[in-house]
Structures are given as C-alpha cells and as structure tokens.
mmCIF file of C-alpha atoms in Angstrom:
data_model
loop_
_atom_site.group_PDB
_atom_site.id
_atom_site.type_symbol
_atom_site.label_atom_id
_atom_site.label_comp_id
_atom_site.label_asym_id
_atom_site.label_seq_id
_atom_site.Cartn_x
_atom_site.Cartn_y
_atom_site.Cartn_z
ATOM 1 C CA MET A 1 -14.384 -48.046 -32.269
ATOM 2 C CA LYS A 2 -14.285 -44.282 -32.572
ATOM 3 C CA ILE A 3 -12.880 -41.948 -30.952
ATOM 4 C CA PRO A 4 -14.964 -38.822 -30.073
ATOM 5 C CA HIS A 5 -14.089 -35.712 -31.181
ATOM 6 C CA SER A 6 -13.455 -33.724 -27.833
ATOM 7 C CA ARG A 7 -12.583 -30.342 -29.176
ATOM 8 C CA PRO A 8 -15.833 -29.357 -29.187
ATOM 9 C CA ILE A 9 -16.606 -29.986 -26.059
ATOM 10 C CA LEU A 10 -13.249 -28.446 -24.455
ATOM 11 C CA VAL A 11 -14.534 -25.392 -26.510
ATOM 12 C CA SER A 12 -18.017 -25.485 -24.812
ATOM 13 C CA PHE A 13 -16.468 -26.447 -21.193
ATOM 14 C CA GLY A 14 -13.579 -23.583 -22.065
ATOM 15 C CA LEU A 15 -16.672 -20.894 -22.861
ATOM 16 C CA ALA A 16 -18.909 -21.986 -19.961
ATOM 17 C CA SER A 17 -16.156 -21.849 -17.560
ATOM 18 C CA THR A 18 -14.911 -18.398 -18.993
ATOM 19 C CA ALA A 19 -18.504 -17.382 -18.770
ATOM 20 C CA LEU A 20 -18.504 -18.023 -14.667
ATOM 21 C CA VAL A 21 -15.384 -16.889 -14.075
ATOM 22 C CA MET A 22 -16.498 -13.381 -15.901
ATOM 23 C CA CYS A 23 -20.012 -13.549 -13.490
ATOM 24 C CA GLY A 24 -17.887 -14.018 -10.664
ATOM 25 C CA LEU A 25 -15.033 -11.534 -11.528
ATOM 26 C CA LEU A 26 -18.256 -8.890 -11.828
ATOM 27 C CA LEU A 27 -20.021 -9.751 -8.840
ATOM 28 C CA LEU A 28 -16.509 -9.126 -6.560
ATOM 29 C CA GLU A 29 -16.229 -6.244 -8.308
ATOM 30 C CA TRP A 30 -19.922 -5.216 -7.801
ATOM 31 C CA GLN A 31 -19.796 -5.728 -4.213
ATOM 32 C CA GLY A 32 -16.463 -3.850 -3.632
ATOM 33 C CA GLY A 33 -17.472 -0.966 -6.172
ATOM 34 C CA THR A 34 -20.437 -0.740 -3.883
ATOM 35 C CA ALA A 35 -18.069 -0.537 -0.678
ATOM 36 C CA ALA A 36 -15.703 2.192 -2.044
ATOM 37 C CA VAL A 37 -18.842 4.093 -3.183
ATOM 38 C CA GLU A 38 -20.111 4.421 -0.348
ATOM 39 C CA SER A 39 -16.860 4.721 2.370
ATOM 40 C CA PHE A 40 -16.122 7.643 -0.626
ATOM 41 C CA GLU A 41 -20.100 9.013 0.420
ATOM 42 C CA TRP A 42 -18.864 9.025 4.021
ATOM 43 C CA VAL A 43 -15.416 10.719 3.455
ATOM 44 C CA SER A 44 -17.349 13.443 1.520
ATOM 45 C CA ARG A 45 -19.926 13.490 4.153
ATOM 46 C CA THR A 46 -17.292 14.164 6.657
ATOM 47 C CA LEU A 47 -15.629 16.805 4.426
ATOM 48 C CA GLU A 48 -18.302 18.671 3.841
ATOM 49 C CA ILE A 49 -19.376 19.017 7.940
ATOM 50 C CA GLN A 50 -16.191 20.136 8.962
ATOM 51 C CA ARG A 51 -16.682 23.087 5.738
ATOM 52 C CA GLU A 52 -19.991 23.773 6.908
ATOM 53 C CA LEU A 53 -18.712 24.334 11.002
ATOM 54 C CA ALA A 54 -15.561 26.510 9.116
ATOM 55 C CA THR A 55 -18.215 28.171 7.479
ATOM 56 C CA VAL A 56 -20.570 28.942 10.493
ATOM 57 C CA GLU A 57 -17.631 30.352 12.384
ATOM 58 C CA ALA A 58 -16.932 32.352 9.573
ATOM 59 C CA ARG A 59 -20.646 34.218 9.649
ATOM 60 C CA MET A 60 -20.717 34.333 13.130
ATOM 61 C CA SER A 61 -17.713 36.327 13.194
ATOM 62 C CA GLU A 62 -19.063 38.133 9.827
ATOM 63 C CA ALA A 63 -21.996 38.716 11.891
ATOM 64 C CA GLU A 64 -20.462 40.375 15.030
ATOM 65 C CA SER A 65 -18.035 42.743 12.923
ATOM 66 C CA GLY A 66 -21.546 44.209 11.399
ATOM 67 C CA GLN A 67 -23.041 44.639 14.708
ATOM 68 C CA ARG A 68 -20.116 46.264 16.166
ATOM 69 C CA GLY A 69 -19.492 48.610 13.232
ATOM 70 C CA TYR A 70 -22.883 49.819 12.602
ATOM 71 C CA ILE A 71 -22.733 50.609 16.553
ATOM 72 C CA LEU A 72 -20.250 52.968 16.561
ATOM 73 C CA THR A 73 -20.479 54.187 13.198
ATOM 74 C CA GLY A 74 -24.569 54.209 12.834
ATOM 75 C CA GLN A 75 -23.979 53.501 8.930
ATOM 76 C CA PRO A 76 -26.670 51.158 7.786
ATOM 77 C CA ALA A 77 -24.238 49.624 5.319
ATOM 78 C CA PHE A 78 -23.000 47.316 8.175
ATOM 79 C CA LEU A 79 -26.018 45.826 8.342
ATOM 80 C CA GLY A 80 -26.235 44.359 4.778
ATOM 81 C CA PRO A 81 -23.552 41.541 5.720
ATOM 82 C CA TYR A 82 -25.100 42.051 9.245
ATOM 83 C CA ASN A 83 -28.196 39.934 8.394
ATOM 84 C CA LYS A 84 -26.569 38.142 5.410
ATOM 85 C CA ALA A 85 -24.676 36.712 7.610
ATOM 86 C CA THR A 86 -26.984 35.718 10.430
ATOM 87 C CA LYS A 87 -28.827 34.368 7.970
ATOM 88 C CA ASP A 88 -26.657 32.197 6.509
ATOM 89 C CA VAL A 89 -25.618 30.772 9.961
ATOM 90 C CA ARG A 90 -28.901 29.662 10.494
ATOM 91 C CA ASP A 91 -29.163 28.012 7.189
ATOM 92 C CA ARG A 92 -25.821 26.203 7.939
ATOM 93 C CA LEU A 93 -27.046 24.819 11.771
ATOM 94 C CA ALA A 94 -29.972 23.436 9.921
ATOM 95 C CA ASN A 95 -27.759 21.585 7.806
ATOM 96 C CA LEU A 96 -25.294 20.481 10.251
ATOM 97 C CA ARG A 97 -28.301 19.127 12.491
ATOM 98 C CA ARG A 98 -29.093 16.671 8.623
ATOM 99 C CA LEU A 99 -25.534 15.836 8.476
ATOM 100 C CA VAL A 100 -25.028 14.527 12.001
ATOM 101 C CA ALA A 101 -28.442 12.688 12.663
ATOM 102 C CA ASP A 102 -26.662 9.482 12.923
ATOM 103 C CA ASN A 103 -23.941 11.014 15.086
ATOM 104 C CA SER A 104 -25.537 11.307 18.840
ATOM 105 C CA ALA A 105 -22.671 12.180 19.918
ATOM 106 C CA GLN A 106 -21.801 15.055 17.318
ATOM 107 C CA LEU A 107 -26.123 15.992 17.364
ATOM 108 C CA ARG A 108 -25.558 16.369 20.994
ATOM 109 C CA ARG A 109 -22.626 19.219 20.855
ATOM 110 C CA LEU A 110 -24.676 20.585 17.410
ATOM 111 C CA LEU A 111 -27.603 21.342 19.537
ATOM 112 C CA ILE A 112 -25.724 23.229 22.428
ATOM 113 C CA ILE A 113 -23.805 25.568 19.594
ATOM 114 C CA GLU A 114 -26.929 25.980 18.399
ATOM 115 C CA SER A 115 -28.081 27.232 21.913
ATOM 116 C CA LEU A 116 -25.148 29.227 22.199
ATOM 117 C CA SER A 117 -25.972 31.052 19.131
ATOM 118 C CA ARG A 118 -29.278 31.924 19.198
ATOM 119 C CA ALA A 119 -28.136 33.455 22.374
ATOM 120 C CA LYS A 120 -25.497 35.052 20.371
ATOM 121 C CA LEU A 121 -27.368 36.412 17.485
ATOM 122 C CA ALA A 122 -29.994 37.468 20.088
ATOM 123 C CA GLU A 123 -27.258 39.548 21.891
ATOM 124 C CA LEU A 124 -26.828 41.295 18.449
ATOM 125 C CA ASP A 125 -30.011 42.303 17.457
ATOM 126 C CA SER A 126 -30.858 43.692 20.900
ATOM 127 C CA THR A 127 -27.974 46.017 20.238
ATOM 128 C CA ILE A 128 -28.682 46.508 17.087
ATOM 129 C CA LYS A 129 -31.926 47.883 18.082
ATOM 130 C CA LEU A 130 -30.499 49.944 20.772
ATOM 131 C CA GLU A 131 -28.514 51.749 18.354
ATOM 132 C CA ARG A 132 -31.674 52.660 16.222
ATOM 133 C CA ALA A 133 -33.598 53.631 19.127
ATOM 134 C CA GLY A 134 -30.697 56.253 19.924
ATOM 135 C CA LYS A 135 -28.901 54.282 22.828
ATOM 136 C CA ARG A 136 -25.752 53.805 21.724
ATOM 137 C CA GLU A 137 -24.004 53.755 25.162
ATOM 138 C CA VAL A 138 -26.174 51.431 26.254
ATOM 139 C CA ALA A 139 -25.480 49.029 23.377
ATOM 140 C CA VAL A 140 -21.428 49.910 23.872
ATOM 141 C CA SER A 141 -21.854 48.891 27.657
ATOM 142 C CA ILE A 142 -23.583 45.286 26.144
ATOM 143 C CA VAL A 143 -20.755 44.882 23.602
ATOM 144 C CA ARG A 144 -18.143 45.069 26.115
ATOM 145 C CA THR A 145 -19.355 43.005 28.785
ATOM 146 C CA THR A 146 -17.791 39.670 29.928
ATOM 147 C CA HIS A 147 -20.848 38.160 28.891
ATOM 148 C CA SER A 148 -20.421 38.924 25.075
ATOM 149 C CA ASP A 149 -16.863 37.834 24.460
ATOM 150 C CA SER A 150 -17.626 34.413 26.469
ATOM 151 C CA LEU A 151 -21.018 33.480 24.264
ATOM 152 C CA MET A 152 -18.579 34.022 21.609
ATOM 153 C CA THR A 153 -15.851 32.109 22.877
ATOM 154 C CA ALA A 154 -18.186 29.180 24.008
ATOM 155 C CA VAL A 155 -19.489 29.032 19.920
ATOM 156 C CA ARG A 156 -15.983 28.756 18.600
ATOM 157 C CA SER A 157 -14.923 26.353 21.444
ATOM 158 C CA GLY A 158 -17.948 24.129 20.623
ATOM 159 C CA LEU A 159 -17.432 24.279 16.920
ATOM 160 C CA GLN A 160 -13.445 23.372 17.506
ATOM 161 C CA SER A 161 -14.520 20.209 19.395
ATOM 162 C CA MET A 162 -16.879 19.360 16.735
ATOM 163 C CA THR A 163 -14.011 20.122 13.974
ATOM 164 C CA ASP A 164 -11.893 17.442 16.026
ATOM 165 C CA GLU A 165 -14.422 14.408 16.070
ATOM 166 C CA GLU A 166 -14.826 14.890 12.461
ATOM 167 C CA ALA A 167 -11.054 15.029 11.608
ATOM 168 C CA SER A 168 -10.761 11.801 13.659
ATOM 169 C CA LEU A 169 -13.717 10.183 11.865
ATOM 170 C CA LEU A 170 -12.288 11.644 8.762
ATOM 171 C CA ARG A 171 -8.602 9.811 9.361
ATOM 172 C CA GLY A 172 -10.679 6.049 9.643
ATOM 173 C CA ARG A 173 -12.823 6.843 7.067
ATOM 174 C CA GLN A 174 -10.148 7.655 4.560
ATOM 175 C CA LYS A 175 -8.311 4.490 5.568
ATOM 176 C CA THR A 176 -11.165 2.312 5.161
ATOM 177 C CA LEU A 177 -12.005 3.836 1.535
ATOM 178 C CA VAL A 178 -7.841 2.858 0.575
ATOM 179 C CA MET A 179 -8.398 -0.643 2.153
ATOM 180 C CA GLU A 180 -11.789 -0.978 -0.229
ATOM 181 C CA LEU A 181 -9.981 0.481 -3.320
ATOM 182 C CA GLN A 182 -6.605 -1.985 -2.755
ATOM 183 C CA HIS A 183 -8.950 -5.264 -1.981
ATOM 184 C CA GLY A 184 -10.991 -4.582 -5.025
ATOM 185 C CA ASP A 185 -7.359 -4.295 -7.174
ATOM 186 C CA LEU A 186 -6.284 -7.660 -5.567
ATOM 187 C CA ILE A 187 -9.416 -9.809 -6.164
ATOM 188 C CA SER A 188 -9.210 -8.296 -9.768
ATOM 189 C CA LEU A 189 -6.118 -9.089 -10.238
ATOM 190 C CA ALA A 190 -6.153 -12.556 -8.710
ATOM 191 C CA LEU A 191 -9.114 -13.552 -11.044
ATOM 192 C CA ALA A 192 -7.990 -12.046 -13.935
ATOM 193 C CA ALA A 193 -4.947 -14.606 -13.299
ATOM 194 C CA ALA A 194 -6.916 -17.571 -12.626
ATOM 195 C CA LEU A 195 -8.830 -16.608 -15.989
ATOM 196 C CA LEU A 196 -5.560 -16.800 -17.584
ATOM 197 C CA LEU A 197 -4.290 -19.910 -15.992
ATOM 198 C CA MET A 198 -7.683 -21.807 -17.136
ATOM 199 C CA LEU A 199 -6.787 -20.721 -20.686
ATOM 200 C CA ILE A 200 -3.848 -22.155 -20.963
ATOM 201 C CA ALA A 201 -4.508 -25.090 -18.821
ATOM 202 C CA LEU A 202 -7.534 -25.293 -21.584
ATOM 203 C CA LEU A 203 -5.323 -24.591 -24.768
ATOM 204 C CA VAL A 204 -3.048 -27.241 -23.394
ATOM 205 C CA ILE A 205 -5.593 -29.749 -23.293
ATOM 206 C CA ALA A 206 -7.065 -29.205 -26.310
ATOM 207 C CA ARG A 207 -3.661 -29.342 -28.076
ATOM 208 C CA GLY A 208 -2.941 -32.538 -26.030
ATOM 209 C CA ALA A 209 -5.975 -33.989 -27.038
ATOM 210 C CA GLU A 210 -5.552 -33.176 -30.842
ATOM 211 C CA HIS A 211 -2.515 -34.936 -30.245
ATOM 212 C CA TYR A 212 -4.075 -38.173 -29.192
ATOM 213 C CA ARG A 213 -6.923 -38.224 -31.506
ATOM 214 C CA ASN A 214 -4.244 -38.040 -34.235
ATOM 215 C CA LEU A 215 -1.906 -40.702 -32.806
ATOM 216 C CA VAL A 216 -5.135 -42.985 -32.677
ATOM 217 C CA THR A 217 -5.705 -42.466 -35.783
ATOM 218 C CA LEU A 218 -2.340 -43.296 -36.847
ATOM 219 C CA CYS A 219 -2.635 -46.485 -35.060
ATOM 220 C CA ALA A 220 -5.723 -47.518 -36.160
ATOM 221 C CA TRP A 221 -4.390 -47.456 -40.045
ATOM 222 C CA THR A 222 -1.280 -48.980 -39.239
ATOM 223 C CA ARG A 223 -2.936 -51.292 -36.551
ATOM 224 C CA SER A 224 0.299 -51.187 -34.051
ATOM 225 C CA VAL A 225 0.978 -48.990 -31.411
ATOM 226 C CA GLU A 226 4.252 -48.303 -29.429
ATOM 227 C CA TYR A 227 3.822 -49.775 -25.872
ATOM 228 C CA GLU A 228 7.107 -50.285 -23.631
ATOM 229 C CA GLY A 229 9.710 -49.542 -26.303
ATOM 230 C CA GLU A 230 8.279 -52.438 -28.990
ATOM 231 C CA TRP A 231 5.894 -52.182 -31.355
ATOM 232 C CA ILE A 232 2.647 -54.102 -31.151
ATOM 233 C CA SER A 233 -0.711 -54.962 -32.255
ATOM 234 C CA PHE A 234 -3.569 -52.427 -31.000
ATOM 235 C CA GLU A 235 -5.650 -55.460 -29.814
ATOM 236 C CA GLU A 236 -2.427 -55.952 -27.865
ATOM 237 C CA TYR A 237 -1.959 -52.774 -26.450
ATOM 238 C CA LEU A 238 -5.761 -52.648 -25.007
ATOM 239 C CA ARG A 239 -4.967 -56.391 -23.573
ATOM 240 C CA ARG A 240 -1.911 -55.470 -22.022
ATOM 241 C CA LYS A 241 -2.655 -52.108 -20.968
ATOM 242 C CA PHE A 242 -6.591 -52.560 -20.177
ATOM 243 C CA ASN A 243 -6.687 -56.017 -19.773
ATOM 244 C CA VAL A 244 -9.334 -56.133 -22.251
ATOM 245 C CA SER A 245 -9.776 -58.940 -24.986
ATOM 246 C CA THR A 246 -11.093 -57.861 -28.353
ATOM 247 C CA THR A 247 -11.560 -59.638 -31.202
ATOM 248 C CA HIS A 248 -11.365 -56.839 -33.866
ATOM 249 C CA GLY A 249 -9.415 -54.204 -34.812
ATOM 250 C CA ILE A 250 -10.541 -50.268 -35.558
ATOM 251 C CA SER A 251 -11.865 -49.508 -38.759
ATOM 252 C CA PRO A 252 -10.255 -46.489 -40.567
ATOM 253 C CA ASP A 253 -13.752 -45.804 -41.615
ATOM 254 C CA ALA A 254 -14.720 -45.801 -38.409
ATOM 255 C CA LEU A 255 -12.480 -42.281 -37.719
#
C-alpha cells in the first residue's frame, strides 16, 4: 500500500483556485470600474452643461453691453466684443442642444431659450443698424422699451431653470458615483480577504497532509499505530478503524 504524494495535488488545486479567484476579482473590478466611469461621465457632462449655461448668460450680457455702448457713443470699438459675444452665444446654444439631446425636459427648455435669444439678438442687431443709418434716437427708444428688458429677463429665467435642473441631476449623479466607488472598494476587500483565507486554508491542509504522510511512513517502518491510547499493529488498526482485514503490512519499499 503506497501513500500518494498529496502536496503536488494541493499545490495544483491552490494555483487553480487562486487563478479562478483572481479572474473573478478582475471581472468584478472591470464591471465596477465600467459603472464608475459611466457615472463619472454623467457628472462631467452635467458640469459642462452648467458651464455652458453660465457662459450663454454672460455672453448675452456682453452682447447687450456692446450694443448699448455703440449706440450711446457711436464708437465702432464696441462692435468687436458685440460680434464675438453673439457668435459665441450661437455656438454655445448649439453645443447645449447636443448635450441635452437625451433629456426631453431640458431640451424643451433649451428650445424656448433659443427662440428668445434669437429674438433678443435680432433686436440688438436692428438697433445697431439704425445707429449706422444715423437713427440713434429710434435705436435708443427701442433699447428703453419694456419689451427689450422682458426678452433679456426671459432668457435669464430660462437659463436659471435649466441650471437648477442640472444642479438637481448633479447631486443624484454624484451620489451614484460615490456609491459605485464604495461598492467597488467593498468587492475588492471581500475578494482579497477570501483569497487570503483560501491560501491560509491550503497551507494548513498541505502541512496536515505532510504530517499525516510522515506519520504513516513511521507506522509503516515500525508496523504499529497508536490508537485509543495503545500501540497496535497496522493490520489491527485497519480492522478496528475501518473493519478492513489484511494479510500483510505496508512495505517500506512501497513508500
């Protein structure tokens, strides 16, 4: 009877188990990382939308300031900032439409803002043309109308509504991002702990198997086993313990 060498088997099992655990760890980390990246992208998009909304409001104010400066002074120097601001407003609004394309409520608000902005920019452009034509008094009268102020107020109100909505979305998306990161950390810790426990268990099993093998080797050489407080022959031990009858012992050459 030859006792098999169990250490190579245990080592192979340990390596295979470790590889499986590592694959599971990498898979879960990849899934958690993908979710975290997606949440981070949503947060980044929301912040970009907020910046664009703030920029549109600032450029609208700059365009209005340039228009009034030109009408009041007749100095062409005011037209440079005016033209730059109006172009930037149109570019930012186009970018906002792309950014909120997946949010129907925000898209509806943006379309209203675009309509109001076009009306306001058309008014600014018309008064500048009147100034160029020498009709300053007419241009000034348009600037002073309640309608002119109401357009700008409506644009600012619409931009603020969109900003408030994005702020609410941002809070939710930031919370989701934090949860995804914490979930990933917990998975990593749990799997690392499981891997450590498995390695410890394999080490204990390997040491126990080696001890058992050494004990059996000793018993084979002495042809005796300690069982229930007395030393008996190995054949007697097999009979009492496993009810197995043998006609020969274990040869040392078989080990």
